[in-house]
Amino acid sequence: CSECGEPMRIIAFITDSHEVAKILEHIGEQTSRAPPLTPTDPVPSSCDFDDTNFQYAEVSWYPDPPALDF
């Protein structure tokens, strides 16, 4: 909290878009939505991926598995 310095927490969510717009208008905030984002890279289609030479990388940093205790 900017007034008392205590941590703030969420106590409720308002999901009704009409009610959210009314609240935003009341406090002087923008009520219209921003335009949707456009992707910078097109989404690849499934035929763009060639997995014929795909190999898993061998890494040395995997932890040892736990010992069985039974």
N, CA and C of each residue as an Amber inpcrd file, in Angstrom:
protein
   210
   0.8440000  -1.1780000   0.0000000   0.0000000   0.0000000   0.0000000
   0.8900000   1.2420000   0.0000000   0.5800000   2.1810000  -0.8570000
   1.3890000   3.3990000  -0.9280000   1.1660000   4.3100000   0.2720000
   0.1020000   4.0850000   1.0190000  -0.1740000   4.9390000   2.1770000
   0.4210000   4.3850000   3.4690000   0.2990000   3.0730000   3.7030000
   0.7730000   2.5140000   4.9760000   1.9980000   1.6240000   4.8240000
   2.3560000   1.2290000   3.5960000   3.5250000   0.4050000   3.3730000
   3.3020000  -1.0820000   3.5370000   2.1070000  -1.5020000   3.9150000
   1.8100000  -2.9220000   4.0760000   1.6560000  -3.5810000   2.7000000
   1.9510000  -4.8880000   2.5930000   1.7380000  -5.5760000   1.3180000
   0.2500000  -5.6300000   0.9830000  -0.0510000  -5.5010000  -0.2940000
  -1.4440000  -5.5680000  -0.7270000  -1.7270000  -6.9700000  -1.2380000
  -2.9940000  -7.3630000  -1.2180000  -3.3900000  -8.6730000  -1.7240000
  -4.7040000  -8.5350000  -2.4730000  -4.9170000  -9.4320000  -3.4000000
  -6.1510000  -9.4370000  -4.1830000  -7.2490000 -10.0480000  -3.3260000
  -8.3770000  -9.3550000  -3.2430000  -9.4930000  -9.8890000  -2.4580000
 -10.6850000 -10.2380000  -3.3370000 -10.6770000  -9.8000000  -4.6100000
 -11.7900000 -10.1150000  -5.5080000 -11.3670000  -9.8640000  -6.9470000
 -12.0390000 -10.5340000  -7.8700000 -11.8690000 -10.3140000  -9.2970000
 -13.2020000  -9.8660000  -9.8620000 -13.1720000  -8.8500000 -10.7090000
 -14.3850000  -8.4140000 -11.4010000 -14.2420000  -8.8840000 -12.8390000
 -15.1290000  -9.7790000 -13.2680000 -15.0070000 -10.3660000 -14.5990000
 -16.0570000  -9.8650000 -15.5790000 -17.0760000  -9.1840000 -15.1060000
 -18.1210000  -8.6600000 -15.9870000 -17.5770000  -7.4270000 -16.7000000
 -17.4040000  -7.5070000 -18.0270000 -16.7800000  -6.4200000 -18.7770000
 -17.5650000  -5.1160000 -18.6780000 -18.8930000  -5.1920000 -18.5600000
 -19.7120000  -3.9830000 -18.4230000 -19.4020000  -3.2870000 -17.0970000
 -19.2880000  -4.0580000 -16.0280000 -18.9750000  -3.4880000 -14.7170000
 -17.5520000  -2.9270000 -14.6820000 -16.6160000  -3.6220000 -15.3170000
 -15.2420000  -3.1300000 -15.3800000 -15.2010000  -1.7930000 -16.1050000
 -15.9330000  -1.6780000 -17.2210000 -15.9750000  -0.4220000 -17.9770000
 -16.5580000   0.7080000 -17.1340000 -17.5930000   0.4090000 -16.3610000
 -18.1890000   1.4400000 -15.5030000 -17.1920000   1.9240000 -14.4450000
 -16.4570000   1.0010000 -13.8510000 -15.4750000   1.3720000 -12.8300000
 -14.3570000   2.2050000 -13.4470000 -13.8360000   1.7610000 -14.5880000
 -12.7550000   2.5000000 -15.2430000 -13.2010000   3.8990000 -15.6440000
 -14.4170000   4.0110000 -16.1650000 -14.9430000   5.3220000 -16.5420000
 -15.0640000   6.2150000 -15.3080000 -15.5130000   5.6650000 -14.2050000
 -15.6900000   6.4300000 -12.9720000 -14.3620000   6.9950000 -12.4490000
 -13.2800000   6.2240000 -12.5740000 -11.9920000   6.7070000 -12.0690000
 -11.1710000   7.4230000 -13.1440000 -11.7660000   7.6190000 -14.3310000
 -11.1030000   8.3990000 -15.3740000 -10.0860000   7.6490000 -16.1930000
 -10.1910000   6.3360000 -16.2360000  -9.2700000   5.5290000 -17.0360000
  -9.9040000   5.1740000 -18.3710000  -9.0670000   4.7760000 -19.3200000
  -9.5280000   4.4010000 -20.6550000 -10.3940000   3.1470000 -20.5670000
 -11.5420000   3.1770000 -21.2400000 -12.4530000   2.0330000 -21.1790000
 -12.4400000   1.2010000 -22.4500000 -11.8140000   1.6830000 -23.5120000
 -11.7890000   0.8940000 -24.7460000 -10.6060000  -0.0640000 -24.7000000
 -10.7410000  -1.1450000 -25.4180000  -9.6810000  -2.1490000 -25.4550000
  -8.6290000  -1.7680000 -26.4790000  -7.4190000  -2.1880000 -26.2250000
  -6.3370000  -2.0040000 -27.1840000  -6.5500000  -2.9640000 -28.3460000
  -6.0280000  -2.6320000 -29.5200000  -6.1700000  -3.5600000 -30.6410000
  -5.4220000  -4.8530000 -30.3500000  -5.8720000  -5.9610000 -30.9090000
  -5.1940000  -7.2330000 -30.6480000  -3.7630000  -7.2030000 -31.1760000
  -2.8960000  -7.9090000 -30.4900000  -1.5030000  -7.9830000 -30.9140000
  -1.3850000  -8.8230000 -32.1730000  -0.4810000  -8.4210000 -33.0420000
  -0.2130000  -9.2170000 -34.2360000   1.1140000  -9.9300000 -34.0130000
   1.1930000 -11.1930000 -34.3650000   2.4450000 -11.9150000 -34.1470000
   3.5450000 -11.3710000 -35.0470000   4.7680000 -11.3230000 -34.5320000
   5.8890000 -10.8560000 -35.3350000   6.3710000 -11.9490000 -36.2790000
   6.2350000 -13.1750000 -35.8710000   6.6100000 -14.3020000 -36.7170000
   5.3710000 -15.1320000 -36.9780000   5.1730000 -15.5480000 -38.2060000
   4.0030000 -16.3930000 -38.4670000   4.1340000 -17.7280000 -37.7470000
   3.0240000 -18.2810000 -37.3740000   3.0170000 -19.5830000 -36.7140000
   3.3720000 -20.6400000 -37.7500000   4.3890000 -21.4520000 -37.4850000
   4.7610000 -22.4640000 -38.4740000   3.7030000 -23.5550000 -38.5690000
   3.5270000 -24.0420000 -39.7560000   2.5890000 -25.1470000 -39.9230000
   3.3200000 -26.4460000 -39.6010000   2.5780000 -27.5060000 -39.4490000
   3.1890000 -28.7760000 -39.0720000   4.1260000 -29.2980000 -40.1480000
   3.9320000 -28.9030000 -41.3950000   4.8050000 -29.4080000 -42.4550000
   6.1130000 -28.6200000 -42.5360000   6.2600000 -27.5330000 -41.7600000
   7.5090000 -26.7740000 -41.7600000   8.5740000 -27.4250000 -40.8830000
   8.2050000 -28.3960000 -40.0670000   9.1410000 -29.0070000 -39.1310000
   9.5540000 -30.3710000 -39.6510000  10.8410000 -30.5380000 -39.8460000
  11.3730000 -31.8160000 -40.3150000  12.0560000 -32.5050000 -39.1380000
  11.4340000 -33.5470000 -38.6070000  12.0060000 -34.2220000 -37.4460000
  12.7330000 -35.5110000 -37.8090000  13.1110000 -35.6800000 -39.0660000
  13.7760000 -36.9200000 -39.4540000  15.1720000 -37.0260000 -38.8610000
  15.8470000 -35.9060000 -38.6090000  17.1940000 -35.9340000 -38.0380000
  17.2180000 -35.4300000 -36.6040000  16.0850000 -35.4250000 -35.9490000
  16.0190000 -34.9010000 -34.5860000  16.6840000 -35.8680000 -33.6240000
  17.5690000 -35.3510000 -32.7790000  18.2350000 -36.1740000 -31.7740000
  18.1910000 -35.4360000 -30.4470000  18.0710000 -36.1840000 -29.3750000
  18.1140000 -35.5770000 -28.0490000  19.5600000 -35.2560000 -27.6980000
  19.7650000 -34.1290000 -27.0850000  21.1090000 -33.7340000 -26.6830000
  21.5400000 -34.5560000 -25.4720000  22.7620000 -35.0050000 -25.5060000
  23.3270000 -35.7120000 -24.3600000  23.8900000 -34.6610000 -23.4110000
  23.4150000 -34.6580000 -22.1940000  23.9090000 -33.6950000 -21.2140000
  24.4640000 -34.4400000 -20.0160000  25.4390000 -33.8290000 -19.3720000
  26.0850000 -34.4900000 -18.2420000  25.5950000 -33.9630000 -16.9060000
  24.6810000 -33.0240000 -16.9040000  24.2750000 -32.4020000 -15.6500000
  22.9990000 -32.9720000 -15.0580000  22.4890000 -34.0750000 -15.5930000
  21.3230000 -34.6950000 -14.9730000  21.7160000 -35.2590000 -13.6140000
  20.9080000 -35.0800000 -12.5900000  21.2550000 -35.6420000 -11.2760000
  21.1280000 -37.1580000 -11.2930000  21.8690000 -37.8000000 -10.4110000
  21.7500000 -39.2480000 -10.2740000  20.3800000 -39.5700000  -9.6890000
  19.7630000 -40.6400000 -10.1460000  18.4560000 -40.9940000  -9.5800000
  18.6110000 -41.4020000  -8.1180000  17.5800000 -41.2010000  -7.3220000
  17.6800000 -41.5880000  -5.9130000  17.8210000 -43.1030000  -5.7770000
  18.5110000 -43.5170000  -4.7350000  18.6960000 -44.9470000  -4.4840000
  17.3830000 -45.5560000  -4.0150000  17.1170000 -46.7660000  -4.4720000
  15.9130000 -47.4640000  -4.0380000  16.1320000 -47.9720000  -2.6220000
  15.1500000 -47.7730000  -1.7760000  15.2980000 -48.1350000  -0.3650000
  14.1500000 -49.0530000   0.0390000  14.2300000 -50.3190000  -0.4020000
  13.2190000 -51.2950000   0.0110000  13.7840000 -52.6670000   0.0390000
